């Protein structure tokens, strides 16, 4: 152990040769190293000053914890699997070890001893890279107090730093320290914005990039940046729910520059602050384009800005994870040359994702796919996509009419809101086109009433529509931390869940885990019901039958409602009873 301490001291002062570092790393990796590992690559890297631990974790990919613990053991340093920052001392820790030190040198202040007046006596810092001797020297110089180092897993140190300092904390701190920037310095010509994490330049640009980067890391679909009276709030929408993201406290001071930067990136007029504006940013992350739609809204506390990150998803019908019986019905409909398929449900229930997955099946060299949307949010390579523009008279109805003159095979209309659009869609279906659209109704059978209420003749509905598909989104359980569920028979009876086949029924872990961001859920999936307009249903529609009669026939045709579909997802351990109940509220 004494020898190990000396080794650490030697590394700390930078007196260790390349070989020693390589020895240490290889020794710690042990059998995890495998045969494919080329030691000379590591030696070369060490000579060129790569961050060895990061390099190994990224390239050799040993377990974060296993490797860290072995390294700590060899160096005689304490290992902490889960270093928890003392929340009561957040402020003192941040003051003692500012983000310019903590984030820059990847040193997480975990706890400290303080005098009554709040001065620091000693500090415990967690690092995941005990081999970064230069960093530790710099930390010691910057902090000027006794330091105890512990080694912890990289992901824990990173998460701790972000929680303590907020996203982009160090950048902001640098900025406030030497405020000599001017918003006119921003690069106006920038068209494609490359996010590069390694860029160390301390500017608002970097701060904004941190926010965007982190959003992508966390699989966010939207970012909201909202000025409040004493704060600038940043929220991400992840799996459909908004989450407040911790950002540095003093960000409020830079709110105007942050908003201005985003407006510039989106090609908006930064001088115009009283009117709402829309724009786009073409981001590029790791070579992948991420289209971002930007909207500003003037408020009394200043302009707020929201960003929608598009193109995050690839459309593939398999991703809808439909049960085979439903998938068969869908496949049958997609194989037909004509007819209308209507997807129903409230805003944000995943209708357009389903539609694009359907279209992706049909989209091929020998099929012409045209869409008219408000606005175009998702791109489908090879399809002709048109955005409605009411100000120049391009509406769903007029757009659809001109699309049909262009001889398409498959048409997608964003939404049917009026009888004019509905009737053109019906005509299109009856003249040999496959038409997809959405309707704003709660359940599938309600779609018939909705169309009839708009003024579409029942015999046309019966002749043209193949199916109504209603859907809702439910959150998927995090498979890393879900827990076996135990419900009272009374509760199950209340929600209508038959108490058999409970082996795979789980509930969410309230504390969650790392992989689900401590929410217990990760990702979402849809629950569906498909109401097929069968021949008997056609007759009932023409006869003006009631909803009850239609439903009775649907049952005979094998209809399964959304809640039942959801129960099957519960029995497979995909989601929870609570999710299904809340998303398929009856009525
Ligand atoms: Zn989890």
Coordinates of C-alpha atoms and ligand atoms in Angstrom, one line a residue:
X1 CA 0.0 0.0 0.0
X2 CA 2.9 2.4 0.9
X3 CA 4.4 1.7 -2.5
X4 CA 1.1 2.4 -4.2
X5 CA 0.8 5.8 -2.4
X6 CA 4.3 6.7 -3.6
X7 CA 3.3 5.7 -7.1
X8 CA 0.3 8.0 -6.9
X9 CA 2.5 10.8 -5.6
X10 CA 4.8 10.3 -8.4
X11 CA 2.0 10.4 -10.9
X12 CA 0.6 13.4 -9.2
X13 CA 3.8 15.4 -9.8
X14 CA 4.2 14.2 -13.3
X15 CA 7.3 12.1 -12.7
X16 CA 5.9 9.0 -14.1
X17 CA 7.1 7.7 -17.4
X18 CA 5.0 6.6 -20.3
X19 CA 5.7 3.0 -19.5
X20 CA 4.6 3.3 -15.9
X21 CA 1.2 4.7 -16.9
X22 CA 0.7 2.0 -19.5
X23 CA 1.7 -0.6 -16.9
X24 CA -0.8 0.8 -14.5
X25 CA -3.6 0.8 -17.0
X26 CA -2.9 -2.6 -18.4
X27 CA -2.5 -4.1 -14.9
X28 CA -5.8 -2.6 -13.9
X29 CA -7.6 -3.8 -16.9
X30 CA -6.5 -7.3 -16.2
X31 CA -8.3 -10.0 -18.1
X32 CA -10.9 -7.5 -19.3
X33 CA -8.2 -6.4 -21.8
X34 CA -8.7 -9.3 -24.1
X35 CA -6.4 -10.3 -26.9
X36 CA -7.4 -7.6 -29.4
X37 CA -5.9 -4.8 -27.4
X38 CA -2.9 -3.1 -29.0
X39 CA -0.7 -1.9 -26.3
X40 CA 1.4 0.2 -28.6
X41 CA -1.6 2.4 -29.5
X42 CA -1.9 3.2 -25.8
X43 CA 1.8 4.0 -25.5
X44 CA 1.6 6.2 -28.5
X45 CA -1.4 8.0 -27.0
X46 CA 0.3 8.5 -23.7
X47 CA 3.3 10.1 -25.4
X48 CA 0.9 12.4 -27.2
X49 CA -0.9 13.4 -24.0
X50 CA -4.3 11.8 -24.5
X51 CA -6.5 11.6 -21.5
X52 CA -5.7 7.9 -20.8
X53 CA -8.6 7.0 -18.7
X54 CA -11.1 8.6 -21.1
X55 CA -9.4 6.9 -24.0
X56 CA -9.5 3.5 -22.4
X57 CA -13.2 3.9 -21.3
X58 CA -14.2 5.0 -24.8
X59 CA -12.1 2.5 -26.8
X60 CA -11.4 -0.6 -24.7
X61 CA -14.8 -0.2 -23.0
X62 CA -14.1 -2.0 -19.7
X63 CA -16.8 -1.5 -17.1
X64 CA -16.7 2.1 -15.8
X65 CA -16.8 0.8 -12.2
X66 CA -14.6 -2.3 -12.6
X67 CA -11.8 -0.3 -14.3
X68 CA -12.0 2.6 -11.9
X69 CA -12.0 0.4 -8.8
X70 CA -9.0 -1.6 -10.1
X71 CA -7.1 1.6 -10.8
X72 CA -7.9 3.0 -7.4
X73 CA -6.7 -0.2 -5.8
X74 CA -3.4 -0.1 -7.6
X75 CA -2.9 3.5 -6.7
X76 CA -3.9 3.0 -3.1
X77 CA -6.8 5.5 -3.3
X78 CA -10.2 5.2 -1.8
X79 CA -12.9 4.0 -4.2
X80 CA -16.4 5.3 -4.0
X81 CA -18.9 3.6 -6.2
X82 CA -21.6 6.2 -5.7
X83 CA -20.2 9.5 -4.4
X84 CA -23.1 11.6 -3.2
X85 CA -22.6 15.4 -3.1
X86 CA -23.6 16.6 0.3
X87 CA -26.7 18.6 -0.6
X88 CA -26.7 20.7 2.6
X89 CA -23.2 22.0 1.6
X90 CA -24.0 22.7 -2.1
X91 CA -23.4 26.4 -1.8
X92 CA -20.2 26.1 0.2
X93 CA -18.8 23.4 -2.1
X94 CA -19.5 25.5 -5.1
X95 CA -17.9 28.5 -3.6
X96 CA -14.8 26.6 -2.5
X97 CA -14.5 24.7 -5.7
X98 CA -16.0 26.9 -8.5
X99 CA -17.1 25.4 -11.8
X100 CA -14.0 26.7 -13.6
X101 CA -12.0 24.3 -11.4
X102 CA -14.5 21.4 -10.9
X103 CA -15.7 21.0 -14.4
X104 CA -12.5 22.0 -16.1
X105 CA -10.5 19.4 -14.2
X106 CA -13.3 16.9 -13.8
X107 CA -13.0 17.0 -10.0
X108 CA -16.3 16.7 -8.1
X109 CA -16.4 18.2 -4.7
X110 CA -18.2 15.6 -2.7
X111 CA -17.9 16.9 0.8
X112 CA -15.9 19.3 2.9
X113 CA -15.1 20.3 6.4
X114 CA -15.9 23.9 7.0
X115 CA -15.3 26.3 9.9
X116 CA -18.3 28.0 11.6
X117 CA -17.7 31.0 9.4
X118 CA -17.9 28.8 6.3
X119 CA -14.2 28.7 5.5
X120 CA -12.9 25.5 4.2
X121 CA -10.7 23.2 6.3
X122 CA -10.5 20.3 3.9
X123 CA -12.2 19.1 0.8
X124 CA -12.9 15.6 -0.6
X125 CA -12.8 15.5 -4.4
X126 CA -13.9 12.6 -6.6
X127 CA -12.1 12.0 -9.8
X128 CA -12.5 9.3 -12.4
X129 CA -9.1 9.9 -13.8
X130 CA -6.5 9.6 -11.1
X131 CA -3.8 9.5 -13.8
X132 CA -4.4 13.1 -14.9
X133 CA -1.5 14.4 -12.9
X134 CA -1.5 17.9 -14.4
X135 CA -5.1 18.4 -13.6
X136 CA -4.6 17.6 -10.0
X137 CA -1.7 20.0 -9.7
X138 CA -3.9 22.7 -11.2
X139 CA -6.7 21.9 -8.8
X140 CA -4.3 22.0 -5.8
X141 CA -3.0 25.4 -6.9
X142 CA -6.5 26.8 -7.5
X143 CA -8.1 25.6 -4.3
X144 CA -5.3 26.1 -1.7
X145 CA -6.7 23.8 0.9
X146 CA -6.0 20.2 2.0
X147 CA -7.6 17.8 -0.6
X148 CA -8.5 14.2 -0.2
X149 CA -8.9 12.4 -3.5
X150 CA -11.2 9.5 -4.1
X151 CA -11.8 7.6 -7.3
X152 CA -15.4 7.2 -8.6
X153 CA -17.0 5.9 -11.9
X154 CA -16.9 8.4 -14.7
X155 CA -20.6 8.5 -15.2
X156 CA -21.1 9.3 -11.5
X157 CA -18.6 12.1 -11.6
X158 CA -20.1 13.6 -14.7
X159 CA -23.6 13.4 -13.4
X160 CA -22.5 14.9 -10.1
X161 CA -20.7 17.8 -11.8
X162 CA -23.8 18.5 -13.9
X163 CA -26.1 18.5 -10.9
X164 CA -23.8 20.7 -8.8
X165 CA -23.0 23.3 -11.5
X166 CA -25.7 23.0 -14.0
X167 CA -25.4 22.4 -17.8
X168 CA -22.5 24.5 -19.2
X169 CA -21.6 25.9 -15.8
X170 CA -17.9 26.4 -16.5
X171 CA -18.5 28.3 -19.7
X172 CA -20.7 30.7 -18.0
X173 CA -18.3 31.2 -15.1
X174 CA -15.5 32.1 -17.5
X175 CA -17.7 34.5 -19.3
X176 CA -18.9 36.4 -16.2
X177 CA -15.2 36.6 -15.1
X178 CA -14.1 38.4 -18.3
X179 CA -17.2 40.0 -19.8
X180 CA -15.7 41.4 -22.9
X181 CA -17.9 39.9 -25.4
X182 CA -20.3 41.7 -27.7
X183 CA -23.3 40.1 -29.4
X184 CA -22.1 41.5 -32.7
X185 CA -19.1 39.1 -32.6
X186 CA -21.3 36.2 -33.4
X187 CA -20.8 34.6 -36.7
X188 CA -23.7 35.6 -38.9
X189 CA -22.7 33.5 -41.8
X190 CA -22.8 30.2 -39.9
X191 CA -25.3 28.0 -41.7
X192 CA -24.6 24.6 -40.4
X193 CA -23.8 24.6 -36.7
X194 CA -21.3 21.9 -35.8
X195 CA -21.5 21.0 -32.1
X196 CA -18.1 20.1 -30.9
X197 CA -17.7 19.2 -27.3
X198 CA -14.0 19.6 -27.3
X199 CA -14.3 23.3 -28.2
X200 CA -13.0 25.1 -25.2
X201 CA -13.7 28.6 -26.2
X202 CA -15.5 30.4 -23.5
X203 CA -18.5 32.1 -25.1
X204 CA -22.2 32.2 -25.1
X205 CA -22.0 30.0 -28.2
X206 CA -20.5 27.3 -26.1
X207 CA -23.1 27.7 -23.5
X208 CA -25.9 27.3 -26.1
X209 CA -24.1 24.3 -27.6
X210 CA -24.0 22.7 -24.1
X211 CA -27.7 23.1 -23.8
X212 CA -28.3 21.6 -27.2
X213 CA -25.7 18.8 -26.6
X214 CA -27.2 17.8 -23.3
X215 CA -30.7 17.8 -24.8
X216 CA -29.6 15.3 -27.4
X217 CA -27.8 13.2 -24.8
X218 CA -31.0 13.0 -22.8
X219 CA -33.1 12.2 -25.9
X220 CA -35.1 15.4 -25.5
X221 CA -37.5 16.2 -28.2
X222 CA -38.0 19.9 -27.2
X223 CA -36.1 22.6 -25.4
X224 CA -37.8 25.5 -23.7
X225 CA -35.8 28.5 -22.6
X226 CA -38.1 30.8 -20.6
X227 CA -37.2 34.0 -18.7
X228 CA -38.8 34.2 -15.3
X229 CA -38.7 37.3 -13.0
X230 CA -35.5 36.2 -11.2
X231 CA -34.4 33.3 -13.2
X232 CA -33.9 31.8 -16.7
X233 CA -35.6 28.5 -16.8
X234 CA -34.4 25.8 -19.1
X235 CA -36.7 22.7 -19.6
X236 CA -36.4 19.6 -21.7
X237 CA -39.2 17.5 -22.9
X238 CA -38.2 13.9 -22.5
X239 CA -40.6 11.0 -23.2
X240 CA -43.4 13.6 -23.4
X241 CA -42.8 15.1 -20.0
X242 CA -41.1 18.5 -19.2
X243 CA -38.1 18.4 -16.9
X244 CA -36.4 21.4 -15.5
X245 CA -32.7 21.3 -16.2
X246 CA -30.3 22.8 -13.7
X247 CA -28.3 25.7 -15.2
X248 CA -25.9 28.1 -13.5
X249 CA -27.6 30.6 -11.3
X250 CA -26.1 33.6 -12.9
X251 CA -27.4 32.7 -16.4
X252 CA -30.1 35.2 -15.9
X253 CA -27.5 38.0 -16.6
X254 CA -26.8 36.5 -20.0
X255 CA -30.4 35.8 -21.0
X256 CA -30.5 38.3 -23.8
X257 CA -27.3 37.0 -25.3
X258 CA -28.4 33.4 -25.1
X259 CA -31.7 34.2 -26.8
X260 CA -30.0 36.3 -29.4
X261 CA -27.5 33.6 -30.1
X262 CA -30.3 31.1 -30.7
X263 CA -32.2 33.6 -32.9
X264 CA -29.1 34.2 -35.0
X265 CA -28.6 30.4 -35.4
X266 CA -32.2 30.2 -36.6
X267 CA -31.8 33.1 -39.0
X268 CA -34.3 35.3 -37.2
X269 CA -34.3 39.1 -36.8
X270 CA -32.6 39.7 -33.4
X271 CA -33.8 43.3 -33.3
X272 CA -37.4 42.2 -33.5
X273 CA -38.4 41.3 -29.9
X274 CA -42.1 42.2 -29.9
X275 CA -43.4 39.7 -32.5
X276 CA -43.3 35.9 -32.4
X277 CA -40.9 34.5 -35.0
X278 CA -40.3 31.1 -36.5
X279 CA -37.1 29.7 -37.9
X280 CA -34.9 26.6 -38.2
X281 CA -31.5 25.5 -37.2
X282 CA -29.6 22.9 -39.1
X283 CA -27.5 21.2 -36.4
X284 CA -25.0 18.5 -37.1
X285 CA -24.0 16.0 -34.4
X286 CA -21.5 13.3 -35.1
X287 CA -22.2 13.6 -38.8
X288 CA -26.0 13.2 -38.3
X289 CA -28.2 16.1 -39.3
X290 CA -30.7 17.2 -36.6
X291 CA -33.3 19.6 -38.0
X292 CA -34.4 22.0 -35.3
X293 CA -37.5 24.2 -35.4
X294 CA -37.3 27.4 -33.4
X295 CA -40.1 29.6 -32.2
X296 CA -39.9 32.8 -30.2
X297 CA -42.7 34.1 -28.0
X298 CA -42.5 37.6 -26.6
X299 CA -43.5 37.7 -22.9
X300 CA -43.5 40.2 -20.1
X301 CA -40.3 38.9 -18.6
X302 CA -38.6 38.9 -22.0
X303 CA -38.6 36.7 -25.1
X304 CA -38.9 33.0 -24.5
X305 CA -37.7 30.5 -27.1
X306 CA -38.6 26.9 -27.8
X307 CA -36.8 24.4 -29.9
X308 CA -38.1 21.3 -31.4
X309 CA -35.5 18.7 -32.3
X310 CA -36.7 16.9 -35.4
X311 CA -35.3 14.0 -37.3
X312 CA -34.3 12.4 -34.0
X313 CA -36.2 9.3 -35.1
X314 CA -36.0 6.9 -38.0
X315 CA -39.3 5.6 -39.2
X316 CA -39.7 1.9 -39.2
X317 CA -43.0 0.0 -38.7
X318 CA -41.2 -2.5 -36.4
X319 CA -40.6 0.3 -33.9
X320 CA -44.3 0.6 -33.3
X321 CA -44.1 -2.7 -31.5
X322 CA -47.6 -3.7 -32.5
X323 CA -49.0 -7.0 -31.4
X324 CA -49.1 -9.5 -34.3
X325 CA -52.9 -9.5 -34.6
X326 CA -52.9 -5.7 -35.1
X327 CA -49.9 -5.7 -37.3
X328 CA -51.6 -8.2 -39.6
X329 CA -54.6 -5.9 -40.0
X330 CA -52.3 -3.0 -40.7
X331 CA -50.3 -4.9 -43.2
X332 CA -53.5 -6.0 -45.0
X333 CA -54.6 -2.3 -45.3
X334 CA -51.2 -1.2 -46.5
X335 CA -51.3 -3.8 -49.2
X336 CA -54.5 -2.3 -50.7
X337 CA -54.1 0.1 -53.6
X338 CA -56.8 2.5 -52.4
X339 CA -58.9 3.6 -49.5
X340 CA -58.6 5.9 -46.5
X341 CA -56.9 5.2 -43.2
X342 CA -57.6 7.6 -40.4
X343 CA -55.5 7.8 -37.2
X344 CA -57.3 9.5 -34.3
X345 CA -56.4 10.8 -30.9
X346 CA -55.5 14.0 -29.1
X347 CA -52.5 16.2 -29.9
X348 CA -49.2 14.5 -28.9
X349 CA -50.4 10.9 -29.0
X350 CA -48.0 9.9 -31.6
X351 CA -50.3 9.9 -34.6
X352 CA -47.7 11.3 -37.0
X353 CA -45.1 8.8 -36.0
X354 CA -47.5 6.0 -36.8
X355 CA -48.4 7.6 -40.1
X356 CA -44.8 8.0 -41.1
X357 CA -44.0 4.5 -40.2
X358 CA -46.9 3.4 -42.4
X359 CA -45.6 5.6 -45.2
X360 CA -42.1 4.3 -44.8
X361 CA -43.4 0.8 -45.7
X362 CA -45.0 2.1 -48.9
X363 CA -42.2 4.6 -49.8
X364 CA -40.3 3.0 -52.7
X365 CA -39.0 3.7 -56.2
X366 CA -42.2 2.5 -57.8
X367 CA -44.6 4.4 -55.5
X368 CA -45.1 8.1 -55.5
X369 CA -45.7 9.4 -52.0
X370 CA -46.9 13.0 -51.5
X371 CA -47.7 14.6 -48.1
X372 CA -49.3 17.9 -47.2
X373 CA -48.6 18.9 -43.6
X374 CA -48.9 21.8 -41.2
X375 CA -46.0 22.1 -40.8
X376 CA -43.6 19.5 -42.2
X377 CA -42.0 18.1 -39.1
X378 CA -40.5 14.8 -40.2
X379 CA -38.6 14.1 -43.4
X380 CA -39.3 11.1 -45.5
X381 CA -36.5 10.6 -48.1
X382 CA -37.9 10.3 -51.6
X383 CA -41.4 11.6 -50.8
X384 CA -42.7 14.9 -51.9
X385 CA -43.6 16.9 -48.9
X386 CA -45.6 20.2 -48.9
X387 CA -46.3 22.6 -46.1
X388 CA -49.7 24.3 -46.0
X389 CA -49.5 28.1 -46.3
X390 CA -53.0 29.6 -45.7
X391 CA -51.6 33.1 -46.3
X392 CA -51.1 32.3 -50.0
X393 CA -54.2 30.1 -50.2
X394 CA -52.4 26.8 -49.9
X395 CA -54.7 24.9 -47.5
X396 CA -55.1 21.1 -46.9
X397 CA -58.0 21.2 -49.3
X398 CA -56.4 23.2 -52.1
X399 CA -53.1 21.4 -51.6
X400 CA -54.7 18.0 -51.8
X401 CA -56.5 19.0 -55.0
X402 CA -53.3 19.9 -56.7
X403 CA -51.5 16.9 -55.4
X404 CA -54.0 14.6 -57.0
X405 CA -53.3 16.2 -60.4
X406 CA -49.7 15.1 -60.0
X407 CA -50.6 11.4 -60.1
X408 CA -49.5 10.1 -56.7
X409 CA -50.1 6.6 -55.4
X410 CA -50.1 7.4 -51.7
X411 CA -51.2 10.7 -50.1
X412 CA -50.9 11.8 -46.6
X413 CA -52.9 14.8 -45.4
X414 CA -51.9 16.2 -42.0
X415 CA -55.4 16.5 -40.7
X416 CA -59.0 16.4 -41.9
X417 CA -60.7 19.4 -40.3
X418 CA -63.4 20.4 -42.7
X419 CA -65.8 18.8 -45.1
X420 CA -64.0 20.2 -48.1
X421 CA -60.8 18.3 -47.3
X422 CA -62.8 15.3 -46.2
X423 CA -64.6 15.1 -49.5
X424 CA -61.5 15.5 -51.6
X425 CA -59.9 12.7 -49.6
X426 CA -62.9 10.5 -50.2
X427 CA -62.8 11.2 -54.0
X428 CA -59.0 10.5 -54.0
X429 CA -59.6 7.1 -52.2
X430 CA -62.4 6.2 -54.6
X431 CA -60.3 7.0 -57.6
X432 CA -57.5 4.7 -56.7
X433 CA -55.3 6.4 -54.1
X434 CA -54.3 5.2 -50.7
X435 CA -54.9 8.2 -48.4
X436 CA -53.7 8.7 -44.8
X437 CA -54.8 11.4 -42.5
X438 CA -55.7 12.2 -38.8
X439 CA -58.9 13.1 -37.1
X440 CA -59.4 14.8 -33.8
X441 CA -61.5 12.3 -32.0
X442 CA -60.9 10.2 -28.9
X443 CA -61.7 6.7 -30.0
X444 CA -61.8 4.9 -33.3
X445 CA -65.5 4.4 -33.7
X446 CA -66.0 8.1 -33.0
X447 CA -64.3 8.8 -36.3
X448 CA -67.4 7.8 -38.2
X449 CA -69.6 10.3 -36.2
X450 CA -66.9 13.0 -36.6
X451 CA -66.9 12.6 -40.4
X452 CA -70.7 12.5 -40.5
X453 CA -71.0 15.6 -38.4
X454 CA -68.7 17.4 -40.8
X455 CA -71.2 16.6 -43.5
X456 CA -69.7 13.7 -45.3
X457 CA -72.4 11.4 -46.7
X458 CA -72.5 8.1 -44.8
X459 CA -72.4 6.0 -48.0
X460 CA -69.2 7.8 -49.0
X461 CA -67.7 7.1 -45.6
X462 CA -68.6 3.4 -45.9
X463 CA -67.2 3.2 -49.4
X464 CA -63.9 5.0 -48.9
X465 CA -62.7 4.4 -45.3
X466 CA -60.8 1.2 -44.6
X467 CA -60.1 1.7 -40.9
X468 CA -59.9 4.1 -38.0
X469 CA -57.0 3.6 -35.7
X470 CA -57.0 5.3 -32.3
X471 CA -53.9 5.5 -30.2
X472 CA -52.3 6.9 -27.0
X473 CA -48.8 6.9 -25.8
X474 CA -47.7 5.2 -22.6
X475 CA -44.3 5.4 -20.9
X476 CA -42.3 2.2 -21.0
X477 CA -40.9 0.8 -17.8
X478 CA -37.1 1.1 -17.3
X479 CA -36.1 -2.6 -17.6
X480 CA -33.0 -1.9 -15.4
X481 CA -35.0 -0.9 -12.3
X482 CA -38.7 -2.0 -12.7
X483 CA -40.1 -3.8 -9.7
X484 CA -42.6 -6.7 -9.4
X485 CA -46.0 -5.2 -8.8
X486 CA -48.4 -6.1 -6.1
X487 CA -51.9 -4.7 -6.4
X488 CA -54.9 -5.2 -4.2
X489 CA -57.8 -7.3 -5.8
X490 CA -60.0 -4.3 -5.2
X491 CA -57.9 -1.9 -7.2
X492 CA -57.6 -4.4 -10.1
X493 CA -61.4 -4.9 -10.1
X494 CA -61.8 -1.1 -10.1
X495 CA -59.7 -0.5 -13.2
X496 CA -60.9 -3.7 -14.9
X497 CA -57.6 -5.7 -14.9
X498 CA -58.2 -9.4 -14.7
X499 CA -56.0 -10.7 -11.8
X500 CA -54.4 -13.6 -13.7
X501 CA -51.0 -13.8 -15.4
X502 CA -49.5 -11.4 -13.0
X503 CA -45.9 -12.9 -13.2
X504 CA -44.7 -10.2 -15.6
X505 CA -46.6 -7.3 -14.2
X506 CA -44.2 -4.6 -12.9
X507 CA -44.4 -1.2 -11.5
X508 CA -42.0 1.7 -11.9
X509 CA -39.2 2.2 -9.3
X510 CA -40.0 5.5 -7.6
X511 CA -36.3 6.3 -7.2
X512 CA -35.4 5.1 -10.7
X513 CA -31.9 4.5 -11.7
X514 CA -29.1 6.0 -13.8
X515 CA -30.3 4.6 -17.1
X516 CA -33.8 6.2 -16.8
X517 CA -32.7 9.5 -15.3
X518 CA -34.3 8.4 -12.0
X519 CA -37.8 8.4 -13.4
X520 CA -38.5 4.7 -13.5
X521 CA -39.5 5.0 -17.2
X522 CA -37.5 5.1 -20.4
X523 CA -39.1 5.8 -23.8
X524 CA -42.7 5.4 -24.9
X525 CA -44.8 3.1 -26.9
X526 CA -48.3 3.3 -28.3
X527 CA -51.4 1.5 -27.4
X528 CA -53.9 1.1 -30.3
X529 CA -57.3 0.1 -31.3
X530 CA -58.2 -0.6 -34.9
X531 CA -61.8 -0.3 -36.0
X532 CA -62.0 -2.0 -39.4
X533 CA -64.8 -0.9 -41.7
X534 CA -65.9 -4.5 -42.6
X535 CA -68.8 -5.2 -44.9
X536 CA -71.3 -5.5 -42.1
X537 CA -70.0 -2.2 -40.7
X538 CA -70.4 -0.6 -44.1
X539 CA -74.0 -1.6 -44.1
X540 CA -74.6 -0.2 -40.6
X541 CA -72.9 3.1 -41.5
X542 CA -75.1 3.5 -44.6
X543 CA -78.2 2.7 -42.5
X544 CA -77.1 5.4 -39.9
X545 CA -76.7 2.9 -37.1
X546 CA -75.9 4.1 -33.6
X547 CA -72.4 4.0 -32.0
X548 CA -73.5 1.0 -29.8
X549 CA -74.6 -1.0 -32.9
X550 CA -71.3 -0.2 -34.6
X551 CA -69.4 -1.3 -31.6
X552 CA -71.3 -4.5 -31.3
X553 CA -70.4 -5.4 -34.9
X554 CA -66.8 -4.4 -34.3
X555 CA -66.6 -6.8 -31.4
X556 CA -67.9 -9.6 -33.7
X557 CA -65.1 -8.6 -36.1
X558 CA -62.5 -9.0 -33.4
X559 CA -62.2 -5.5 -32.2
X560 CA -59.8 -4.9 -29.1
X561 CA -60.0 -1.6 -27.4
X562 CA -57.0 0.5 -26.3
X563 CA -57.3 -0.4 -22.7
X564 CA -57.3 -4.1 -23.4
X565 CA -54.4 -3.6 -25.8
X566 CA -52.7 -1.7 -22.9
X567 CA -53.3 -4.5 -20.5
X568 CA -51.5 -6.9 -22.8
X569 CA -48.5 -4.5 -22.7
X570 CA -48.7 -4.6 -18.9
X571 CA -48.7 -8.4 -18.9
X572 CA -45.6 -8.3 -21.0
X573 CA -43.8 -6.1 -18.5
X574 CA -43.6 -3.2 -21.0
X575 CA -45.6 -0.6 -19.1
X576 CA -47.7 -0.2 -15.9
X577 CA -51.3 -0.4 -15.0
X578 CA -51.2 3.2 -14.0
X579 CA -49.9 4.4 -17.3
X580 CA -52.6 2.5 -19.2
X581 CA -55.3 3.8 -16.9
X582 CA -54.2 7.4 -17.2
X583 CA -53.7 7.4 -20.9
X584 CA -56.9 5.6 -21.8
X585 CA -59.2 7.4 -19.5
X586 CA -62.7 6.4 -20.5
X587 CA -65.1 9.2 -21.5
Ligands
LIG1 ZN1 -34.3 2.8 -14.2

